[in-house]
Amino acid sequence: MIHLMILDDHPLVRHGIRMVVSTENNIHIVGEAANPSEALELMSSANPGLVLVDLNLGGDNGLEFIRHARKNKFQCKYIVLTSSATSEQLRMAQELGVEGICLKEALPEDLLYAIDVVSRGRKYYDPVCMEALMETTTPSYSKPALDELTPKEFEVLLSLGKGRSNKEIASEFHITEFTVKKHVSQILSKLSLTDRTQAALFALSHGLVEFELSPS
């Protein structure tokens, strides 16, 4: 069961989200908040596993709320909802390790898909946001740079692009998680990337893989 909380300063938006997620039997809304202070108080008592956060909360900022919540040791995942986001905001979301970004213009099934993906421990960034993020965060590469990867490193890169964890990659290739970490380190070094999120975005944006949702 996914214990979901909604943080948005617009009552109509909260109502719309509630109507969408209420169609799913495995999602339970534990509460709603209109501002960060209400949200923090509610999180202390409701203990949500996932919070939908509006990027622009009137005079407040959704990303700053997430930063503050994490500093206060709230152990939950976050999906940012936005109509538009600047490159700086997208970079900040990535730096904060935000698990998901979904456009408010998305179809209901897209939001449900994002909630499902993030609840499984993976990341979901709307393709529009991903494209903008890649333009500002991922270095250009040449074919020779990609050719520097060993066959196993290339396979691990593809798995990163599919959103798989180190444990899942280790199981898939029958290697230890320590070995997976070594492969990831080599991939980042050879492709001049900073972290596994950039590696995953790299694989997706360059058409090496398509994001897939693993079965339960």
Rosetta silent file (secondary structure, phi, psi, omega in degrees, C-alpha in Angstrom):
SEQUENCE: MIHLMILDDHPLVRHGIRMVVSTENNIHIVGEAANPSEALELMSSANPGLVLVDLNLGGDNGLEFIRHARKNKFQCKYIVLTSSATSEQLRMAQELGVEGICLKEALPEDLLYAIDVVSRGRKYYDPVCMEALMETTTPSYSKPALDELTPKEFEVLLSLGKGRSNKEIASEFHITEFTVKKHVSQILSKLSLTDRTQAALFALSHGLVEFELSPS
SCORE:     score description
SCORE:     0.000 S_00000001
   1 L     0.000  132.414  178.668    0.000    0.000    0.000 S_00000001
   2 E   -94.091  118.004  179.186    1.309    3.451   -0.965 S_00000001
   3 E   -93.506  107.407 -168.973    0.720    6.027    1.788 S_00000001
   4 E  -109.393  140.074  172.847    0.445    9.305   -0.115 S_00000001
   5 E  -123.500  146.840 -178.404    0.351   12.921    1.008 S_00000001
   6 E  -115.995  127.865  175.285   -0.498   15.936   -1.185 S_00000001
   7 E  -121.170  106.572  179.359    1.086   19.369   -0.750 S_00000001
   8 L  -154.750  138.879 -176.733   -0.446   22.031   -2.976 S_00000001
   9 L   -83.146   -1.058  179.682   -1.735   25.508   -2.184 S_00000001
  10 L  -108.597  115.462 -179.345   -4.711   25.205   -4.546 S_00000001
  11 H   -55.311  -39.260 -178.622   -7.759   23.304   -3.167 S_00000001
  12 H   -65.819  -36.882  178.279   -9.005   22.476   -6.663 S_00000001
  13 H   -66.471  -45.053  178.403   -5.669   20.909   -7.606 S_00000001
  14 H   -59.196  -41.574  179.431   -5.643   18.821   -4.430 S_00000001
  15 H   -63.562  -42.517 -179.968   -9.199   17.709   -5.180 S_00000001
  16 H   -63.128  -42.785  178.597   -8.256   16.760   -8.740 S_00000001
  17 H   -63.932  -41.898  179.973   -5.258   14.719   -7.598 S_00000001
  18 H   -60.664  -40.049  179.378   -7.398   13.010   -4.962 S_00000001
  19 H   -65.267  -38.979 -179.202   -9.940   12.046   -7.623 S_00000001
  20 H   -67.280  -51.076 -174.392   -7.232   10.602   -9.864 S_00000001
  21 H   -74.086  -19.721 -179.828   -5.425    8.516   -7.233 S_00000001
  22 L   -67.593  -11.983  178.457   -8.681    7.321   -5.645 S_00000001
  23 L   -77.680  -11.343 -177.336   -9.128    5.056   -8.662 S_00000001
  24 L  -103.906  127.894 -177.486   -6.220    2.927   -7.443 S_00000001
  25 L   -72.638  -19.723 -176.051   -6.798    0.388   -4.671 S_00000001
  26 L   -96.799    9.546  177.993   -3.135    0.380   -3.611 S_00000001
  27 E  -116.283  125.035  178.067   -2.934    4.138   -2.899 S_00000001
  28 E  -119.631  119.618  179.317   -4.113    5.542    0.420 S_00000001
  29 E   -80.602  116.473 -177.534   -4.133    9.323    0.912 S_00000001
  30 E   -90.278  -10.884  178.148   -2.975    9.992    4.463 S_00000001
  31 E   166.208  168.065  178.405   -3.510   13.745    4.283 S_00000001
  32 E  -132.069  149.023  178.214   -3.370   17.035    2.414 S_00000001
  33 E  -139.287  149.526 -178.602   -1.555   20.284    3.169 S_00000001
  34 L  -102.169  -12.711 -179.511   -1.739   23.770    1.688 S_00000001
  35 L  -153.101  165.470 -176.776    1.679   25.003    2.830 S_00000001
  36 H   -57.656  -39.765 -178.155    5.035   23.662    4.083 S_00000001
  37 H   -65.337  -41.591  176.319    4.323   24.194    7.787 S_00000001
  38 H   -62.344  -41.316 -177.466    1.059   22.233    7.555 S_00000001
  39 H   -63.301  -45.114 -178.985    2.876   19.541    5.582 S_00000001
  40 H   -63.436  -40.148  178.666    5.672   19.117    8.121 S_00000001
  41 H   -64.768  -42.114 -179.497    3.172   18.849   10.968 S_00000001
  42 H   -67.755  -38.899 -179.671    1.129   16.300    9.037 S_00000001
  43 H   -62.971  -31.821 -179.717    4.186   14.265    8.089 S_00000001
  44 H   -66.038  -31.931 -177.638    5.080   13.899   11.756 S_00000001
  45 H  -100.485  -34.916 -174.235    1.775   12.196   12.505 S_00000001
  46 H   -89.287  -22.768  178.265    0.750   10.561    9.204 S_00000001
  47 L    50.803   60.373  179.979    4.189    9.211    8.203 S_00000001
  48 L   -69.507  153.144  175.752    3.624    9.189    4.412 S_00000001
  49 L   -92.314  -20.576 -177.856    5.793    7.069    2.165 S_00000001
  50 E  -147.491  135.058  179.391    5.412    9.444   -0.781 S_00000001
  51 E  -121.827  127.554  172.303    4.609   13.151   -0.985 S_00000001
  52 E   -88.886  121.916 -172.863    3.339   14.970   -4.076 S_00000001
  53 E  -121.292  122.238  174.055    4.780   18.487   -3.854 S_00000001
  54 E   -68.438  133.976 -179.025    3.746   21.504   -5.906 S_00000001
  55 L   -64.469  -44.181 -178.310    6.874   23.305   -7.099 S_00000001
  56 E  -109.130  106.416 -176.378    5.387   26.772   -6.596 S_00000001
  57 E  -105.644   62.689 -177.387    3.534   27.064   -3.286 S_00000001
  58 L    64.403 -111.843  178.723    2.480   30.686   -3.403 S_00000001
  59 L   -88.216    0.781 -179.222    5.254   32.427   -1.502 S_00000001
  60 E  -111.695  165.876 -178.161    7.040   29.146   -0.791 S_00000001
  61 E  -119.257  129.320 -177.770    9.131   26.810   -2.914 S_00000001
  62 H   -61.488  -36.267 -179.751    8.485   23.095   -3.116 S_00000001
  63 H   -69.235  -37.291  176.879   12.169   22.216   -3.487 S_00000001
  64 H   -66.201  -35.449  175.267   13.081   24.211   -0.397 S_00000001
  65 H   -60.781  -45.686 -179.957   10.376   22.319    1.460 S_00000001
  66 H   -62.403  -42.955  177.691   11.924   19.016    0.378 S_00000001
  67 H   -57.786  -45.845 -178.513   15.368   20.206    1.439 S_00000001
  68 H   -66.373  -42.042 -179.301   14.003   21.185    4.864 S_00000001
  69 H   -62.745  -41.567  179.995   12.040   17.943    5.260 S_00000001
  70 H   -69.805  -33.983  177.466   15.084   15.836    4.479 S_00000001
  71 H   -64.869  -28.913  178.616   17.207   17.876    6.853 S_00000001
  72 L   -91.938   15.807  170.724   14.629   16.986    9.507 S_00000001
  73 L    67.261   27.335  173.120   15.069   13.276    8.713 S_00000001
  74 L   -75.759  119.096 -175.792   11.664   12.582    7.174 S_00000001
  75 L   -93.617   85.008  176.394   12.160    9.267    5.392 S_00000001
  76 L  -150.768  170.770  179.717    9.886    9.425    2.373 S_00000001
  77 E  -100.283  160.865 -176.526    9.999    9.904   -1.369 S_00000001
  78 E  -133.773  138.780  168.963    8.935   13.016   -3.294 S_00000001
  79 E  -120.214  123.006  178.420    7.367   13.747   -6.663 S_00000001
  80 E   -87.967  131.302  176.011    7.414   17.397   -7.698 S_00000001
  81 E  -105.447  131.214 -176.763    4.402   18.634   -9.663 S_00000001
  82 E  -152.104  150.730  172.182    4.956   21.616  -11.920 S_00000001
  83 L   -88.121  -28.867  177.031    3.564   23.467  -14.917 S_00000001
  84 L  -160.631  150.547  179.704    7.044   24.688  -15.780 S_00000001
  85 L  -143.057  138.656  178.118   10.491   24.500  -14.246 S_00000001
  86 L   -77.295  164.228  177.034   13.688   26.395  -14.971 S_00000001
  87 H   -59.548  -37.527  179.132   16.960   24.628  -15.690 S_00000001
  88 H   -63.853  -41.331  179.325   18.190   25.795  -12.290 S_00000001
  89 H   -67.016  -38.011  178.039   15.184   24.260  -10.550 S_00000001
  90 H   -65.376  -40.478  177.508   15.676   20.979  -12.415 S_00000001
  91 H   -64.790  -40.140  178.950   19.331   20.880  -11.399 S_00000001
  92 H   -63.558  -41.220  178.002   18.358   21.597   -7.804 S_00000001
  93 H   -60.679  -42.224  178.533   15.821   18.753   -7.908 S_00000001
  94 H   -64.648  -43.561 -179.627   18.516   16.425   -9.173 S_00000001
  95 H   -64.040  -33.279  178.750   20.972   17.554   -6.498 S_00000001
  96 H   -78.033   -9.676 -177.766   18.335   16.957   -3.809 S_00000001
  97 L    73.454   28.378  178.515   17.762   13.475   -5.171 S_00000001
  98 L   -58.048  130.222 -173.366   14.093   14.163   -5.863 S_00000001
  99 L   -75.004  -25.972 -177.081   12.592   10.862   -6.968 S_00000001
 100 E  -152.555  149.588  172.209   10.097   12.226   -9.469 S_00000001
 101 E  -134.561  123.663 -178.107    9.045   15.233  -11.526 S_00000001
 102 E  -130.839  134.183  178.984    5.645   15.204  -13.222 S_00000001
 103 E   -74.364  142.470  178.070    4.019   17.952  -15.260 S_00000001
 104 L   -66.732  -21.009  179.013    0.610   19.169  -14.113 S_00000001
 105 L   -82.062   -2.198 -177.137   -0.467   18.956  -17.749 S_00000001
 106 L   -65.910  157.308  175.683    0.229   15.213  -17.756 S_00000001
 107 L   -71.226  153.604  179.225   -2.552   12.701  -18.278 S_00000001
 108 H   -52.319  -40.552 -179.603   -3.954   11.032  -15.152 S_00000001
 109 H   -66.092  -26.469  176.674   -2.365    7.732  -16.152 S_00000001
 110 H   -68.707  -41.588  177.863    1.025    9.467  -16.365 S_00000001
 111 H   -64.256  -43.542  179.192    0.723   10.638  -12.761 S_00000001
 112 H   -63.492  -38.022  177.577   -0.325    7.160  -11.626 S_00000001
 113 H   -64.036  -43.019  179.639    2.602    5.687  -13.538 S_00000001
 114 H   -61.805  -43.699  178.934    4.990    8.143  -11.868 S_00000001
 115 H   -61.870  -42.252 -179.889    3.627    7.244   -8.428 S_00000001
 116 H   -63.691  -47.518 -178.794    4.001    3.537   -9.200 S_00000001
 117 H   -61.092  -48.907 -177.250    7.563    3.902  -10.497 S_00000001
 118 H   -65.893  -38.424  179.963    8.741    6.043   -7.575 S_00000001
 119 H   -65.158  -22.060  177.905    7.064    3.808   -4.998 S_00000001
 120 L   -83.791    0.355  178.401    9.105    0.923   -6.417 S_00000001
 121 L    92.814   14.652  178.697   12.303    2.770   -5.566 S_00000001
 122 L  -112.692  179.292 -179.023   13.036    4.151   -9.007 S_00000001
 123 L  -111.187  147.473  175.508   12.974    7.625  -10.486 S_00000001
 124 E  -131.841  115.010  173.380   10.480    9.201  -12.859 S_00000001
 125 E  -118.018  125.366  178.033   11.268   12.451  -14.653 S_00000001
 126 L   -51.325  137.712 -177.861    8.787   13.639  -17.251 S_00000001
 127 H   -51.611  -36.561  178.875   10.420   13.359  -20.700 S_00000001
 128 H   -63.855  -44.076  178.719   10.116   17.122  -21.233 S_00000001
 129 H   -67.966  -38.633 -179.609   11.966   17.802  -17.976 S_00000001
 130 H   -62.213  -42.414  179.664   14.489   15.085  -18.717 S_00000001
 131 H   -62.441  -44.018  179.246   15.330   16.637  -22.080 S_00000001
 132 H   -65.183  -38.825 -179.827   15.844   20.065  -20.499 S_00000001
 133 H   -66.950  -41.475 -179.428   17.947   18.549  -17.727 S_00000001
 134 H   -64.171  -34.215 -179.320   20.132   16.638  -20.141 S_00000001
 135 H   -65.129  -25.611 -175.201   20.820   19.803  -22.135 S_00000001
 136 H  -107.879  -17.513 -173.930   22.302   21.461  -19.061 S_00000001
 137 H  -115.425  -22.713 -174.849   23.865   18.623  -17.057 S_00000001
 138 L  -100.767  124.325  178.504   25.198   15.952  -19.379 S_00000001
 139 L   -64.588  152.299  173.980   28.447   16.555  -21.226 S_00000001
 140 L   -69.123  155.598 -179.752   28.548   15.836  -24.915 S_00000001
 141 L  -137.191  159.181  176.521   30.287   12.620  -25.804 S_00000001
 142 L  -109.592  161.244  178.913   31.899   11.108  -28.830 S_00000001
 143 H   -57.987  -41.432  177.777   31.503    7.551  -30.087 S_00000001
 144 H   -57.989  -35.213  179.662   35.108    6.747  -29.099 S_00000001
 145 H   -64.214  -42.230  177.858   34.307    7.762  -25.489 S_00000001
 146 H   -66.616  -34.133  179.532   31.420    5.291  -25.412 S_00000001
 147 H   -68.696  -13.757  177.866   33.662    2.673  -26.991 S_00000001
 148 L   -71.365  -18.654  178.935   35.972    2.940  -23.985 S_00000001
 149 L   -71.099  140.450  173.168   33.426    1.022  -21.941 S_00000001
 150 L   -72.427  162.269  178.179   33.987   -2.698  -21.577 S_00000001
 151 H   -54.192  -40.032 -179.338   31.119   -4.970  -22.698 S_00000001
 152 H   -69.655  -39.658  178.013   30.119   -5.505  -19.070 S_00000001
 153 H   -63.105  -37.657  178.633   30.262   -1.776  -18.284 S_00000001
 154 H   -65.246  -41.275  177.726   28.036   -1.106  -21.298 S_00000001
 155 H   -62.532  -40.489  178.570   25.522   -3.681  -20.045 S_00000001
 156 H   -65.695  -39.057  177.092   25.539   -2.033  -16.613 S_00000001
 157 H   -59.742  -42.967  178.360   24.987    1.375  -18.248 S_00000001
 158 H   -62.631  -39.836  179.083   21.927    0.001  -20.030 S_00000001
 159 H   -66.042  -37.553  175.517   20.614   -1.375  -16.746 S_00000001
 160 H   -61.457  -41.461  179.497   21.103    2.027  -15.099 S_00000001
 161 H   -63.321  -25.985  178.013   19.104    3.558  -17.926 S_00000001
 162 L   -87.008    3.810  175.964   16.282    1.124  -17.141 S_00000001
 163 L    82.267   17.320 -175.812   16.214    2.389  -13.572 S_00000001
 164 L   -82.700  146.842  179.618   17.608   -0.737  -11.949 S_00000001
 165 L   -81.883  168.147  177.047   19.262   -0.699   -8.547 S_00000001
 166 H   -58.154  -40.497 -179.541   22.698   -2.134   -7.764 S_00000001
 167 H   -63.125  -42.405  179.955   21.026   -5.148   -6.168 S_00000001
 168 H   -67.242  -39.263  179.479   18.907   -5.796   -9.269 S_00000001
 169 H   -65.951  -42.929  179.169   21.923   -5.396  -11.573 S_00000001
 170 H   -59.728  -42.972  179.722   23.989   -7.771   -9.425 S_00000001
 171 H   -66.014  -40.967 -177.622   21.227  -10.367   -9.572 S_00000001
 172 H   -63.458  -41.293 -175.388   20.782   -9.963  -13.332 S_00000001
 173 H  -102.842    5.701  177.422   24.474  -10.475  -14.143 S_00000001
 174 L    56.682   48.107  176.752   25.275  -12.857  -11.273 S_00000001
 175 L  -130.773  170.756 -179.731   27.916  -10.591   -9.769 S_00000001
 176 L   -81.418  159.421  176.564   28.297   -8.927   -6.368 S_00000001
 177 H   -64.043  -31.787  177.140   26.970   -5.464   -5.553 S_00000001
 178 H   -62.078  -41.395  178.088   30.571   -4.428   -4.886 S_00000001
 179 H   -65.635  -38.403  177.410   31.460   -5.370   -8.469 S_00000001
 180 H   -60.093  -45.074 -179.747   28.461   -3.399   -9.725 S_00000001
 181 H   -60.979  -37.496  177.309   29.696   -0.338   -7.832 S_00000001
 182 H   -65.003  -43.016  178.391   33.119   -0.724   -9.454 S_00000001
 183 H   -62.570  -43.506 -179.832   31.532   -0.894  -12.910 S_00000001
 184 H   -61.809  -42.045  178.924   29.406    2.191  -12.174 S_00000001
 185 H   -59.765  -42.722  178.930   32.500    4.074  -11.005 S_00000001
 186 H   -66.474  -39.511  178.718   34.305    3.237  -14.244 S_00000001
 187 H   -61.022  -47.587 -179.018   31.287    4.283  -16.332 S_00000001
 188 H   -61.504  -41.367 -179.021   31.092    7.667  -14.612 S_00000001
 189 H   -66.563  -46.680 -175.631   34.810    8.233  -15.049 S_00000001
 190 H   -70.284  -31.059 -178.510   34.952    7.250  -18.726 S_00000001
 191 L  -101.041    6.052  178.025   31.862    9.241  -19.730 S_00000001
 192 L    57.183   45.816  177.461   32.669   12.252  -17.503 S_00000001
 193 L  -107.638  158.903 -174.263   29.432   11.931  -15.535 S_00000001
 194 L   -97.273  -27.959 -177.897   28.971   12.849  -11.886 S_00000001
 195 L  -156.928  174.598 -175.846   26.535   10.235  -10.550 S_00000001
 196 H   -67.653  -26.766  176.335   24.366    7.248  -11.461 S_00000001
 197 H   -64.255  -43.417  176.593   21.359    9.495  -12.125 S_00000001
 198 H   -64.078  -35.987  178.698   23.292   11.253  -14.876 S_00000001
 199 H   -63.746  -42.280  178.698   24.359    7.854  -16.205 S_00000001
 200 H   -64.745  -44.964  178.162   20.723    6.747  -16.365 S_00000001
 201 H   -63.643  -36.018  177.831   19.671    9.990  -18.059 S_00000001
 202 H   -59.500  -50.508 -177.968   22.606    9.620  -20.454 S_00000001
 203 H   -62.314  -39.950 -179.667   21.465    6.154  -21.542 S_00000001
 204 H   -70.072  -47.152 -174.057   17.876    7.307  -21.960 S_00000001
 205 H   -69.079  -25.716  179.901   18.572   10.571  -23.748 S_00000001
 206 L   -96.256   13.361  173.267   20.935    8.966  -26.245 S_00000001
 207 L    71.577   18.527  179.804   18.442    6.273  -27.180 S_00000001
 208 L   -74.651  -30.256  179.603   20.444    3.401  -25.706 S_00000001
 209 L  -146.298  168.091  168.291   17.422    2.157  -23.772 S_00000001
 210 L  -116.683  140.943 -178.419   13.787    2.893  -23.111 S_00000001
 211 L   -62.549  135.223  178.296   12.602    3.144  -19.498 S_00000001
 212 L  -127.084  147.428  178.581   10.875   -0.035  -18.438 S_00000001
 213 L  -101.647  117.341 -178.293    8.745   -0.837  -15.433 S_00000001
 214 L   -72.224  153.052  178.846    9.645   -4.168  -13.904 S_00000001
 215 L   -69.234  160.287 -179.563    6.847   -6.502  -12.815 S_00000001
 216 L   -64.539    0.000    0.000    5.852   -6.714   -9.159 S_00000001
